[in-house]
PDB file of C-alpha atoms in Angstrom:
ATOM      1  CA  MET A  16      -1.695 -10.203 -19.557  1.00  0.00           C
ATOM      2  CA  GLN A  17      -3.215  -7.071 -21.573  1.00  0.00           C
ATOM      3  CA  TYR A  18       0.241  -5.716 -21.199  1.00  0.00           C
ATOM      4  CA  LEU A  19       2.126  -8.577 -23.153  1.00  0.00           C
ATOM      5  CA  GLY A  20      -0.520  -8.806 -25.546  1.00  0.00           C
ATOM      6  CA  ASP A  21      -0.336  -4.683 -26.445  1.00  0.00           C
ATOM      7  CA  VAL A  22       3.404  -5.518 -27.048  1.00  0.00           C
ATOM      8  CA  SER A  23       2.236  -7.933 -29.533  1.00  0.00           C
ATOM      9  CA  LYS A  24       0.070  -5.854 -30.720  1.00  0.00           C
ATOM     10  CA  ASN A  25       2.935  -2.582 -31.019  1.00  0.00           C
ATOM     11  CA  VAL A  26       5.539  -4.880 -32.493  1.00  0.00           C
ATOM     12  CA  GLU A  27       2.532  -5.922 -35.847  1.00  0.00           C
ATOM     13  CA  ASP A  28       1.906  -2.540 -36.335  1.00  0.00           C
ATOM     14  CA  PHE A  29       5.537  -1.835 -36.592  1.00  0.00           C
ATOM     15  CA  ILE A  30       6.113  -5.205 -39.087  1.00  0.00           C
ATOM     16  CA  ARG A  31       2.915  -3.658 -40.962  1.00  0.00           C
ATOM     17  CA  LYS A  32       3.901   0.282 -40.719  1.00  0.00           C
ATOM     18  CA  SER A  33       7.539   0.032 -40.935  1.00  0.00           C
ATOM     19  CA  ASP A  34      10.089  -0.625 -44.110  1.00  0.00           C
ATOM     20  CA  GLN A  35      12.955  -0.458 -41.081  1.00  0.00           C
ATOM     21  CA  PHE A  36      12.315  -4.420 -40.489  1.00  0.00           C
ATOM     22  CA  GLN A  37      12.055  -5.249 -43.991  1.00  0.00           C
ATOM     23  CA  LYS A  38      15.442  -4.184 -44.317  1.00  0.00           C
ATOM     24  CA  ALA A  39      16.664  -5.643 -41.879  1.00  0.00           C
ATOM     25  CA  CYS A  40      15.163  -9.120 -42.809  1.00  0.00           C
ATOM     26  CA  ASP A  41      16.918  -8.842 -46.065  1.00  0.00           C
ATOM     27  CA  SER A  42      20.149  -7.308 -44.927  1.00  0.00           C
ATOM     28  CA  ALA A  43      20.445  -9.952 -41.510  1.00  0.00           C
ATOM     29  CA  PHE A  44      19.767 -13.212 -45.065  1.00  0.00           C
ATOM     30  CA  ASP A  45      21.938 -11.829 -47.454  1.00  0.00           C
ATOM     31  CA  GLN A  46      24.699 -11.560 -44.593  1.00  0.00           C
ATOM     32  CA  VAL A  47      24.290 -15.599 -44.017  1.00  0.00           C
ATOM     33  CA  ASN A  48      23.423 -16.251 -46.873  1.00  0.00           C
ATOM     34  CA  VAL A  49      27.412 -16.489 -48.503  1.00  0.00           C
ATOM     35  CA  LYS A  50      26.064 -19.204 -51.194  1.00  0.00           C
ATOM     36  CA  GLY A  51      23.867 -16.495 -52.883  1.00  0.00           C
ATOM     37  CA  LEU A  52      21.121 -19.296 -52.880  1.00  0.00           C
ATOM     38  CA  ARG A  53      17.292 -18.816 -52.495  1.00  0.00           C
ATOM     39  CA  THR A  54      17.510 -20.735 -49.457  1.00  0.00           C
ATOM     40  CA  ILE A  55      19.371 -20.955 -46.710  1.00  0.00           C
ATOM     41  CA  PRO A  56      20.449 -23.344 -44.044  1.00  0.00           C
ATOM     42  CA  ILE A  57      18.400 -23.692 -40.615  1.00  0.00           C
ATOM     43  CA  SER A  58      21.856 -23.245 -38.787  1.00  0.00           C
ATOM     44  CA  HIS A  59      22.168 -19.734 -40.306  1.00  0.00           C
ATOM     45  CA  VAL A  60      18.811 -18.283 -39.207  1.00  0.00           C
ATOM     46  CA  ALA A  61      20.248 -18.216 -35.530  1.00  0.00           C
ATOM     47  CA  LEU A  62      23.565 -16.150 -36.887  1.00  0.00           C
ATOM     48  CA  ALA A  63      21.063 -14.042 -38.485  1.00  0.00           C
ATOM     49  CA  THR A  64      20.089 -12.566 -35.344  1.00  0.00           C
ATOM     50  CA  VAL A  65      23.415 -10.531 -34.365  1.00  0.00           C
ATOM     51  CA  TYR A  66      22.769  -8.858 -37.694  1.00  0.00           C
ATOM     52  CA  PHE A  67      19.041  -8.633 -37.526  1.00  0.00           C
ATOM     53  CA  PHE A  68      18.706  -6.436 -34.501  1.00  0.00           C
ATOM     54  CA  LYS A  69      21.890  -4.526 -35.012  1.00  0.00           C
ATOM     55  CA  ASP A  70      19.951  -3.140 -38.433  1.00  0.00           C
ATOM     56  CA  VAL A  71      17.215  -2.979 -36.320  1.00  0.00           C
ATOM     57  CA  SER A  72      16.386  -2.176 -32.751  1.00  0.00           C
ATOM     58  CA  THR A  73      16.708   1.489 -33.387  1.00  0.00           C
ATOM     59  CA  GLU A  74      13.847   1.788 -35.486  1.00  0.00           C
ATOM     60  CA  VAL A  75      12.142  -0.207 -32.883  1.00  0.00           C
ATOM     61  CA  GLU A  76      12.785   1.701 -29.959  1.00  0.00           C
ATOM     62  CA  ASP A  77      11.913   5.171 -31.773  1.00  0.00           C
ATOM     63  CA  TYR A  78       8.922   2.967 -32.934  1.00  0.00           C
ATOM     64  CA  GLY A  79       8.204   3.026 -28.559  1.00  0.00           C
ATOM     65  CA  ILE A  80       8.791  -1.146 -28.293  1.00  0.00           C
ATOM     66  CA  LYS A  81      12.108  -1.840 -26.270  1.00  0.00           C
ATOM     67  CA  VAL A  82      13.153  -5.279 -27.424  1.00  0.00           C
ATOM     68  CA  LYS A  83      15.738  -7.827 -25.800  1.00  0.00           C
ATOM     69  CA  GLU A  84      17.682  -9.811 -27.789  1.00  0.00           C
ATOM     70  CA  PRO A  85      17.145 -12.758 -27.694  1.00  0.00           C
ATOM     71  CA  THR A  86      19.917 -16.517 -27.680  1.00  0.00           C
ATOM     72  CA  ALA A  87      20.568 -18.364 -29.743  1.00  0.00           C
ATOM     73  CA  ASP A  88      18.889 -21.267 -27.843  1.00  0.00           C
ATOM     74  CA  GLU A  89      15.568 -19.484 -27.571  1.00  0.00           C
ATOM     75  CA  VAL A  90      16.164 -18.718 -30.963  1.00  0.00           C
ATOM     76  CA  LYS A  91      16.269 -22.509 -31.461  1.00  0.00           C
ATOM     77  CA  LYS A  92      12.999 -23.245 -29.844  1.00  0.00           C
ATOM     78  CA  ILE A  93      11.714 -20.668 -31.731  1.00  0.00           C
ATOM     79  CA  LEU A  94      12.546 -22.844 -35.246  1.00  0.00           C
ATOM     80  CA  LEU A  95      10.943 -25.335 -33.759  1.00  0.00           C
ATOM     81  CA  ASP A  96       7.696 -23.998 -32.685  1.00  0.00           C
ATOM     82  CA  ASN A  97       7.490 -23.156 -36.042  1.00  0.00           C
ATOM     83  CA  GLY A  98       7.927 -26.342 -37.876  1.00  0.00           C
ATOM     84  CA  PHE A  99      11.596 -26.131 -38.317  1.00  0.00           C
ATOM     85  CA  ASN A 100      14.026 -29.284 -38.034  1.00  0.00           C
ATOM     86  CA  GLU A 101      17.807 -29.454 -38.215  1.00  0.00           C
ATOM     87  CA  GLY A 102      18.947 -29.756 -41.759  1.00  0.00           C
ATOM     88  CA  ASP A 103      16.253 -27.796 -43.034  1.00  0.00           C
ATOM     89  CA  ASP A 104      16.426 -25.055 -45.439  1.00  0.00           C
ATOM     90  CA  VAL A 105      14.635 -21.568 -44.936  1.00  0.00           C
ATOM     91  CA  SER A 106      13.303 -19.237 -48.008  1.00  0.00           C
ATOM     92  CA  ARG A 107      13.563 -15.591 -47.417  1.00  0.00           C
ATOM     93  CA  ALA A 108       9.667 -15.350 -46.670  1.00  0.00           C
ATOM     94  CA  GLU A 109      10.036 -17.792 -44.501  1.00  0.00           C
ATOM     95  CA  PHE A 110      12.943 -16.085 -42.361  1.00  0.00           C
ATOM     96  CA  GLU A 111      10.969 -12.875 -43.152  1.00  0.00           C
ATOM     97  CA  THR A 112       7.740 -14.925 -40.886  1.00  0.00           C
ATOM     98  CA  LEU A 113      10.407 -16.197 -38.229  1.00  0.00           C
ATOM     99  CA  TYR A 114      11.977 -13.063 -37.606  1.00  0.00           C
ATOM    100  CA  ALA A 115       8.791 -11.590 -37.232  1.00  0.00           C
ATOM    101  CA  ALA A 116       8.084 -14.349 -34.209  1.00  0.00           C
ATOM    102  CA  ILE A 117      11.392 -13.318 -33.368  1.00  0.00           C
ATOM    103  CA  LEU A 118      11.148  -9.429 -32.989  1.00  0.00           C
ATOM    104  CA  LYS A 119       7.874 -10.788 -31.153  1.00  0.00           C
ATOM    105  CA  TYR A 120       9.011 -12.579 -28.729  1.00  0.00           C
ATOM    106  CA  ALA A 121      12.599 -10.393 -27.988  1.00  0.00           C
ATOM    107  CA  ALA A 122       9.801  -8.091 -27.305  1.00  0.00           C
ATOM    108  CA  VAL A 123       7.677  -9.885 -24.872  1.00  0.00           C
ATOM    109  CA  LYS A 124      10.784 -11.140 -23.282  1.00  0.00           C
ATOM    110  CA  CYS A 125      11.956  -7.563 -22.339  1.00  0.00           C
ATOM    111  CA  ALA A 126       8.187  -6.392 -20.931  1.00  0.00           C
ATOM    112  CA  VAL A 127       8.515  -9.540 -18.958  1.00  0.00           C
ATOM    113  CA  GLY A 128      11.919  -8.496 -17.785  1.00  0.00           C
ATOM    114  CA  PHE A 129      10.266  -5.189 -17.095  1.00  0.00           C
ATOM    115  CA  ALA A 130       7.714  -5.770 -14.902  1.00  0.00           C
ATOM    116  CA  GLN A 131       9.334  -8.956 -13.363  1.00  0.00           C
ATOM    117  CA  LYS A 132      12.233  -5.936 -12.283  1.00  0.00           C
ATOM    118  CA  TYR A 133       9.631  -3.305 -11.050  1.00  0.00           C
ATOM    119  CA  GLY A 134       7.081  -6.154  -9.265  1.00  0.00           C
ATOM    120  CA  MET A 135      10.149  -7.004  -7.385  1.00  0.00           C
ATOM    121  CA  GLY A 136      11.092  -3.719  -6.344  1.00  0.00           C
ATOM    122  CA  MET A 137       7.901  -3.087  -5.417  1.00  0.00           C
ATOM    123  CA  ALA A 138       7.710  -5.968  -2.607  1.00  0.00           C
ATOM    124  CA  ILE A 139      11.168  -4.979  -1.531  1.00  0.00           C
ATOM    125  CA  GLY A 140      10.213  -1.809  -0.880  1.00  0.00           C
ATOM    126  CA  PHE A 141       7.194  -2.775   0.794  1.00  0.00           C
ATOM    127  CA  THR A 142       8.807  -4.900   2.979  1.00  0.00           C
ATOM    128  CA  ALA A 143      11.702  -2.399   3.796  1.00  0.00           C
ATOM    129  CA  PHE A 144       9.348   0.574   4.323  1.00  0.00           C
ATOM    130  CA  LEU A 145       7.996  -2.090   6.967  1.00  0.00           C
ATOM    131  CA  ILE A 146      11.101  -2.531   8.498  1.00  0.00           C
ATOM    132  CA  LEU A 147      12.025   1.049   8.661  1.00  0.00           C
ATOM    133  CA  LYS A 148       9.090   1.917  10.122  1.00  0.00           C
ATOM    134  CA  LYS A 149       9.278  -0.680  13.201  1.00  0.00           C
ATOM    135  CA  ALA A 150      12.860   0.361  13.326  1.00  0.00           C
ATOM    136  CA  ILE A 151      11.543   3.819  14.323  1.00  0.00           C
ATOM    137  CA  ARG A 152       9.456   2.722  16.639  1.00  0.00           C
ATOM    138  CA  ALA A 153      11.544   0.679  18.433  1.00  0.00           C
ATOM    139  CA  VAL A 154      14.005   3.287  19.386  1.00  0.00           C
ATOM    140  CA  PRO A 155      13.230   5.184  22.338  1.00  0.00           C
ATOM    141  CA  GLY A 156      11.848   8.363  22.903  1.00  0.00           C
ATOM    142  CA  VAL A 157      11.588   8.671  19.151  1.00  0.00           C
ATOM    143  CA  GLY A 158       9.178   5.965  18.485  1.00  0.00           C
ATOM    144  CA  SER A 159       6.755   7.192  20.503  1.00  0.00           C
ATOM    145  CA  ALA A 160       7.333  10.780  19.293  1.00  0.00           C
ATOM    146  CA  ALA A 161       7.436   9.615  15.577  1.00  0.00           C
ATOM    147  CA  LYS A 162       4.023   7.177  15.696  1.00  0.00           C
ATOM    148  CA  PRO A 163       1.510   9.854  14.868  1.00  0.00           C
ATOM    149  CA  PHE A 164       3.679  10.554  11.827  1.00  0.00           C
ATOM    150  CA  LEU A 165       4.318   7.442  10.748  1.00  0.00           C
ATOM    151  CA  GLY A 166       0.892   6.161  10.555  1.00  0.00           C
ATOM    152  CA  LEU A 167       0.350   9.015   7.878  1.00  0.00           C
ATOM    153  CA  LEU A 168       3.212   6.634   5.720  1.00  0.00           C
ATOM    154  CA  PRO A 169       1.147   3.647   5.190  1.00  0.00           C
ATOM    155  CA  ALA A 170       3.669   0.453   3.688  1.00  0.00           C
ATOM    156  CA  PRO A 171       1.210  -0.926   1.464  1.00  0.00           C
ATOM    157  CA  LEU A 172       1.147   3.020  -0.609  1.00  0.00           C
ATOM    158  CA  PHE A 173       4.502   4.184   0.258  1.00  0.00           C
ATOM    159  CA  GLY A 174       6.550   1.286   0.537  1.00  0.00           C
ATOM    160  CA  PRO A 175       5.684   0.056  -3.170  1.00  0.00           C
ATOM    161  CA  LEU A 176       6.386   3.442  -4.294  1.00  0.00           C
ATOM    162  CA  LEU A 177      10.050   3.586  -2.651  1.00  0.00           C
ATOM    163  CA  GLY A 178      10.460   0.522  -4.569  1.00  0.00           C
ATOM    164  CA  ILE A 179      10.038   1.744  -7.354  1.00  0.00           C
ATOM    165  CA  LEU A 180      12.311   4.608  -7.155  1.00  0.00           C
ATOM    166  CA  GLY A 181      14.544   2.311  -5.960  1.00  0.00           C
ATOM    167  CA  VAL A 182      14.845   0.291  -9.345  1.00  0.00           C
ATOM    168  CA  TYR A 183      14.509   3.565 -11.534  1.00  0.00           C
ATOM    169  CA  ALA A 184      16.985   5.295  -9.453  1.00  0.00           C
ATOM    170  CA  ALA A 185      19.350   1.919 -10.841  1.00  0.00           C
ATOM    171  CA  ASP A 186      18.406   2.392 -14.558  1.00  0.00           C
ATOM    172  CA  LYS A 187      19.045   5.711 -14.231  1.00  0.00           C
ATOM    173  CA  GLY A 188      22.364   5.833 -12.375  1.00  0.00           C
ATOM    174  CA  ASP A 189      21.562   8.263  -9.784  1.00  0.00           C
ATOM    175  CA  LEU A 190      18.773   9.582  -7.519  1.00  0.00           C
ATOM    176  CA  ALA A 191      19.123  13.556  -8.215  1.00  0.00           C
ATOM    177  CA  ASP A 192      17.868  12.471 -11.723  1.00  0.00           C
ATOM    178  CA  VAL A 193      14.854  10.845 -10.178  1.00  0.00           C
ATOM    179  CA  LYS A 194      14.540  14.016  -7.929  1.00  0.00           C
ATOM    180  CA  LEU A 195      14.530  16.400 -11.143  1.00  0.00           C
ATOM    181  CA  LYS A 196      12.248  14.144 -12.609  1.00  0.00           C
ATOM    182  CA  LEU A 197       9.962  14.266 -10.047  1.00  0.00           C
ATOM    183  CA  PHE A 198      10.263  17.748  -8.968  1.00  0.00           C
ATOM    184  CA  GLY A 199      11.724  19.996 -11.617  1.00  0.00           C
ATOM    185  CA  ASP A 200      14.226  22.229 -11.516  1.00  0.00           C
ATOM    186  CA  LYS A 201      13.992  24.375  -8.052  1.00  0.00           C
ATOM    187  CA  LYS A 202      17.220  26.629  -8.678  1.00  0.00           C
ATOM    188  CA  GLY A 203      16.372  30.138  -9.135  1.00  0.00           C
ATOM    189  CA  GLN A 204      13.192  29.559  -7.645  1.00  0.00           C
ATOM    190  CA  PHE A 205      13.797  31.920  -4.680  1.00  0.00           C
ATOM    191  CA  GLN A 206      15.419  34.994  -4.983  1.00  0.00           C
ATOM    192  CA  SER A 207      15.731  37.558  -2.392  1.00  0.00           C
ATOM    193  CA  GLY A 208      14.923  40.838  -3.396  1.00  0.00           C
TER     194      GLY A 208
END
């Protein structure tokens, strides 16, 4: 998927161009490095996730990347995928490389969740719009009068839009915000004179 590739590229750009990634890695490493050694046990890497995302999340979002913090199990899987085993120690440089992979994972996880949520909303909106049109057509008198108008509202177009608006409204909390974003503030537009 091109979209997920773009997300990974944006994370790589952030890591390369932002000082905040380095600062967050150093801070997280230092907070879990209680013995003050050059390496930390692999078990401490998952603990550092909380500190890392606390330091970097605002900066990443300001850069235009949404992230969803991975769970401890997901971090352990990333560690295993990068060749680390239980009982290994991680140096500061390895820690930074691991957290680059963890940050990419968190961004892609968020993007996939976003796509799934809006995709599901589109499917539900399409189905709901079909059911609504069928229900209106089934009402005696109203159905025959509304049939020409309903024919102007194709379900493959308006159903997914309805679903997207529904998901957006659920995320933002109310339909008034959706109306304001779509149509602007109409107060004072028509004044009697």
